[in-house]
PDB file of C-alpha atoms in Angstrom:
ATOM      1  CA  UNK A   1     146.162  -8.670-183.308  1.00  0.00           C
ATOM      2  CA  UNK A   2     145.157 -11.896-185.161  1.00  0.00           C
ATOM      3  CA  UNK A   3     143.304 -13.235-182.089  1.00  0.00           C
ATOM      4  CA  UNK A   4     141.710  -9.574-181.553  1.00  0.00           C
ATOM      5  CA  UNK A   5     140.271  -9.597-185.009  1.00  0.00           C
ATOM      6  CA  UNK A   6     138.901 -13.306-184.564  1.00  0.00           C
ATOM      7  CA  UNK A   7     137.199 -12.366-181.495  1.00  0.00           C
ATOM      8  CA  UNK A   8     135.720  -9.183-183.045  1.00  0.00           C
ATOM      9  CA  UNK A   9     134.343 -11.274-185.860  1.00  0.00           C
ATOM     10  CA  UNK A  10     132.749 -13.791-183.584  1.00  0.00           C
ATOM     11  CA  UNK A  11     131.142 -10.942-181.629  1.00  0.00           C
ATOM     12  CA  UNK A  12     130.029  -9.108-184.534  1.00  0.00           C
ATOM     13  CA  UNK A  13     128.790 -12.260-186.207  1.00  0.00           C
ATOM     14  CA  UNK A  14     126.811 -13.105-183.140  1.00  0.00           C
ATOM     15  CA  UNK A  15     125.329  -9.695-182.906  1.00  0.00           C
ATOM     16  CA  UNK A  16     124.021 -10.101-186.414  1.00  0.00           C
ATOM     17  CA  UNK A  17     122.767 -13.771-185.831  1.00  0.00           C
ATOM     18  CA  UNK A  18     121.019 -12.570-182.755  1.00  0.00           C
ATOM     19  CA  UNK A  19     119.516  -9.562-184.742  1.00  0.00           C
ATOM     20  CA  UNK A  20     118.072 -11.739-187.480  1.00  0.00           C
ATOM     21  CA  UNK A  21     116.818 -14.514-184.927  1.00  0.00           C
ATOM     22  CA  UNK A  22     114.901 -11.787-183.150  1.00  0.00           C
ATOM     23  CA  UNK A  23     113.386 -10.678-186.465  1.00  0.00           C
ATOM     24  CA  UNK A  24     112.641 -14.381-187.545  1.00  0.00           C
ATOM     25  CA  UNK A  25     110.670 -14.748-184.452  1.00  0.00           C
ATOM     26  CA  UNK A  26     108.157 -12.169-185.716  1.00  0.00           C
ATOM     27  CA  UNK A  27     108.853 -11.329-189.457  1.00  0.00           C
ATOM     28  CA  UNK A  28     105.452  -9.727-189.911  1.00  0.00           C
ATOM     29  CA  UNK A  29     106.260  -7.255-187.050  1.00  0.00           C
ATOM     30  CA  UNK A  30     109.570  -6.559-188.916  1.00  0.00           C
ATOM     31  CA  UNK A  31     107.630  -6.033-192.046  1.00  0.00           C
ATOM     32  CA  UNK A  32     105.374  -3.349-190.302  1.00  0.00           C
ATOM     33  CA  UNK A  33     108.625  -1.580-189.339  1.00  0.00           C
ATOM     34  CA  UNK A  34     109.854  -1.692-192.961  1.00  0.00           C
ATOM     35  CA  UNK A  35     106.294  -0.247-193.828  1.00  0.00           C
ATOM     36  CA  UNK A  36     106.981   2.655-191.522  1.00  0.00           C
ATOM     37  CA  UNK A  37     110.323   3.438-193.034  1.00  0.00           C
ATOM     38  CA  UNK A  38     108.926   3.148-196.662  1.00  0.00           C
ATOM     39  CA  UNK A  39     105.998   5.423-195.777  1.00  0.00           C
ATOM     40  CA  UNK A  40     108.368   8.131-194.121  1.00  0.00           C
ATOM     41  CA  UNK A  41     110.685   7.838-197.116  1.00  0.00           C
ATOM     42  CA  UNK A  42     107.743   8.233-199.722  1.00  0.00           C
ATOM     43  CA  UNK A  43     106.568  11.428-198.020  1.00  0.00           C
ATOM     44  CA  UNK A  44     110.027  12.901-197.813  1.00  0.00           C
ATOM     45  CA  UNK A  45     110.663  11.874-201.533  1.00  0.00           C
ATOM     46  CA  UNK A  46     107.065  13.147-202.665  1.00  0.00           C
ATOM     47  CA  UNK A  47     108.678  15.689-204.903  1.00  0.00           C
ATOM     48  CA  UNK A  48     110.425  12.941-207.041  1.00  0.00           C
ATOM     49  CA  UNK A  49     107.479  11.121-208.102  1.00  0.00           C
ATOM     50  CA  UNK A  50     109.379   7.990-209.261  1.00  0.00           C
ATOM     51  CA  UNK A  51     111.197   7.672-205.943  1.00  0.00           C
ATOM     52  CA  UNK A  52     108.157   8.050-203.876  1.00  0.00           C
ATOM     53  CA  UNK A  53     106.369   5.345-206.198  1.00  0.00           C
ATOM     54  CA  UNK A  54     109.360   3.082-205.718  1.00  0.00           C
ATOM     55  CA  UNK A  55     108.987   3.341-201.873  1.00  0.00           C
ATOM     56  CA  UNK A  56     105.466   2.517-202.165  1.00  0.00           C
ATOM     57  CA  UNK A  57     106.159  -0.428-204.244  1.00  0.00           C
ATOM     58  CA  UNK A  58     108.780  -1.529-201.562  1.00  0.00           C
ATOM     59  CA  UNK A  59     106.002  -1.175-198.895  1.00  0.00           C
ATOM     60  CA  UNK A  60     103.886  -3.717-200.971  1.00  0.00           C
ATOM     61  CA  UNK A  61     106.569  -6.321-200.791  1.00  0.00           C
ATOM     62  CA  UNK A  62     107.817  -5.523-197.296  1.00  0.00           C
ATOM     63  CA  UNK A  63     106.967  -9.021-195.897  1.00  0.00           C
ATOM     64  CA  UNK A  64     109.283 -10.587-198.477  1.00  0.00           C
ATOM     65  CA  UNK A  65     111.945  -7.797-197.792  1.00  0.00           C
ATOM     66  CA  UNK A  66     111.760  -8.520-194.191  1.00  0.00           C
ATOM     67  CA  UNK A  67     112.502 -12.198-194.705  1.00  0.00           C
ATOM     68  CA  UNK A  68     115.267 -11.551-197.098  1.00  0.00           C
ATOM     69  CA  UNK A  69     116.973  -9.134-194.576  1.00  0.00           C
ATOM     70  CA  UNK A  70     116.708 -11.618-191.606  1.00  0.00           C
ATOM     71  CA  UNK A  71     118.120 -14.280-193.688  1.00  0.00           C
ATOM     72  CA  UNK A  72     120.750 -11.940-194.896  1.00  0.00           C
ATOM     73  CA  UNK A  73     121.878 -10.922-191.379  1.00  0.00           C
ATOM     74  CA  UNK A  74     122.010 -14.415-190.090  1.00  0.00           C
ATOM     75  CA  UNK A  75     123.800 -15.889-192.990  1.00  0.00           C
ATOM     76  CA  UNK A  76     126.445 -12.859-192.918  1.00  0.00           C
ATOM     77  CA  UNK A  77     126.740 -13.561-189.040  1.00  0.00           C
ATOM     78  CA  UNK A  78     127.556 -17.253-189.459  1.00  0.00           C
ATOM     79  CA  UNK A  79     129.865 -16.529-192.537  1.00  0.00           C
ATOM     80  CA  UNK A  80     131.734 -14.188-190.415  1.00  0.00           C
ATOM     81  CA  UNK A  81     132.091 -16.392-187.529  1.00  0.00           C
ATOM     82  CA  UNK A  82     133.375 -19.343-189.601  1.00  0.00           C
ATOM     83  CA  UNK A  83     135.471 -17.194-191.710  1.00  0.00           C
ATOM     84  CA  UNK A  84     133.653 -18.054-194.993  1.00  0.00           C
ATOM     85  CA  UNK A  85     134.349 -15.874-198.166  1.00  0.00           C
ATOM     86  CA  UNK A  86     135.957 -13.251-195.645  1.00  0.00           C
ATOM     87  CA  UNK A  87     136.440 -10.625-198.405  1.00  0.00           C
ATOM     88  CA  UNK A  88     132.935 -10.794-199.797  1.00  0.00           C
ATOM     89  CA  UNK A  89     131.443 -11.070-196.256  1.00  0.00           C
ATOM     90  CA  UNK A  90     133.309  -7.980-194.931  1.00  0.00           C
ATOM     91  CA  UNK A  91     132.074  -5.889-197.988  1.00  0.00           C
ATOM     92  CA  UNK A  92     128.491  -7.158-197.686  1.00  0.00           C
ATOM     93  CA  UNK A  93     128.448  -6.422-193.840  1.00  0.00           C
ATOM     94  CA  UNK A  94     130.147  -3.137-194.539  1.00  0.00           C
ATOM     95  CA  UNK A  95     127.479  -2.101-197.078  1.00  0.00           C
ATOM     96  CA  UNK A  96     124.659  -3.255-194.695  1.00  0.00           C
ATOM     97  CA  UNK A  97     125.855  -1.526-191.713  1.00  0.00           C
ATOM     98  CA  UNK A  98     126.241   1.727-193.675  1.00  0.00           C
ATOM     99  CA  UNK A  99     122.755   1.307-194.934  1.00  0.00           C
ATOM    100  CA  UNK A 100     121.732   0.882-191.401  1.00  0.00           C
ATOM    101  CA  UNK A 101     123.741   3.683-190.287  1.00  0.00           C
ATOM    102  CA  UNK A 102     122.037   5.869-192.736  1.00  0.00           C
ATOM    103  CA  UNK A 103     118.508   4.745-191.408  1.00  0.00           C
ATOM    104  CA  UNK A 104     119.247   5.229-187.886  1.00  0.00           C
ATOM    105  CA  UNK A 105     120.932   8.567-188.588  1.00  0.00           C
ATOM    106  CA  UNK A 106     117.673   9.581-190.648  1.00  0.00           C
ATOM    107  CA  UNK A 107     115.504   8.414-187.748  1.00  0.00           C
ATOM    108  CA  UNK A 108     117.363  10.166-185.323  1.00  0.00           C
ATOM    109  CA  UNK A 109     117.530  13.495-186.976  1.00  0.00           C
ATOM    110  CA  UNK A 110     113.889  13.476-188.157  1.00  0.00           C
ATOM    111  CA  UNK A 111     112.290  11.701-184.995  1.00  0.00           C
ATOM    112  CA  UNK A 112     109.753  10.555-187.490  1.00  0.00           C
ATOM    113  CA  UNK A 113     110.365   6.828-186.850  1.00  0.00           C
ATOM    114  CA  UNK A 114     109.571   5.592-183.358  1.00  0.00           C
ATOM    115  CA  UNK A 115     111.973   2.616-183.105  1.00  0.00           C
ATOM    116  CA  UNK A 116     114.750   1.366-185.522  1.00  0.00           C
ATOM    117  CA  UNK A 117     113.416  -2.559-185.145  1.00  0.00           C
ATOM    118  CA  UNK A 118     117.187  -3.669-184.902  1.00  0.00           C
ATOM    119  CA  UNK A 119     116.387  -6.156-182.262  1.00  0.00           C
ATOM    120  CA  UNK A 120     112.824  -6.397-182.629  1.00  0.00           C
ATOM    121  CA  UNK A 121     110.902  -6.274-179.362  1.00  0.00           C
ATOM    122  CA  UNK A 122     113.867  -8.019-177.517  1.00  0.00           C
ATOM    123  CA  UNK A 123     115.877  -4.786-176.923  1.00  0.00           C
ATOM    124  CA  UNK A 124     114.509  -1.431-177.408  1.00  0.00           C
ATOM    125  CA  UNK A 125     117.229   1.290-178.113  1.00  0.00           C
ATOM    126  CA  UNK A 126     116.798   5.117-178.455  1.00  0.00           C
ATOM    127  CA  UNK A 127     117.406   6.896-181.636  1.00  0.00           C
ATOM    128  CA  UNK A 128     120.992   8.102-180.388  1.00  0.00           C
ATOM    129  CA  UNK A 129     121.877   4.659-179.093  1.00  0.00           C
ATOM    130  CA  UNK A 130     121.073   2.863-182.247  1.00  0.00           C
ATOM    131  CA  UNK A 131     122.973   5.428-184.356  1.00  0.00           C
ATOM    132  CA  UNK A 132     126.090   5.357-182.356  1.00  0.00           C
ATOM    133  CA  UNK A 133     126.108   1.405-182.168  1.00  0.00           C
ATOM    134  CA  UNK A 134     125.884   1.358-186.064  1.00  0.00           C
ATOM    135  CA  UNK A 135     128.845   3.982-185.955  1.00  0.00           C
ATOM    136  CA  UNK A 136     130.898   1.683-183.934  1.00  0.00           C
ATOM    137  CA  UNK A 137     130.025  -1.311-186.042  1.00  0.00           C
ATOM    138  CA  UNK A 138     131.097   0.683-189.069  1.00  0.00           C
ATOM    139  CA  UNK A 139     134.337   1.532-187.616  1.00  0.00           C
ATOM    140  CA  UNK A 140     134.904  -2.177-186.407  1.00  0.00           C
TER     141      UNK A 140
END
């Protein structure tokens, strides 16, 4: 069981590093994807003015958020592979994956967002494939 968990940690860590690296190749492109999410959420939350305003503010700093996200993904991936602060790393990975699962589920349900941007332009996944990938990662 210990070997299985170690292999699983390495595979998930490598997936996060790959995802972060692909976004690092084009952080501006990833910020455009974040812009798309923030616009859709601002529209969906238009009845709650302060939340819609918050989404538009996030849109104004999307490049910084894209840089933060890609660094976070790669850092957590390396921490998972090397077994650094596993309790903290596991919780942060779980929170991040749950957040991604919500985003991909929303994208699939509404169809308003064309592509999740999970792997940049390197790998294109459908809404359902992306959602189920995130569900599997959540379980793991």
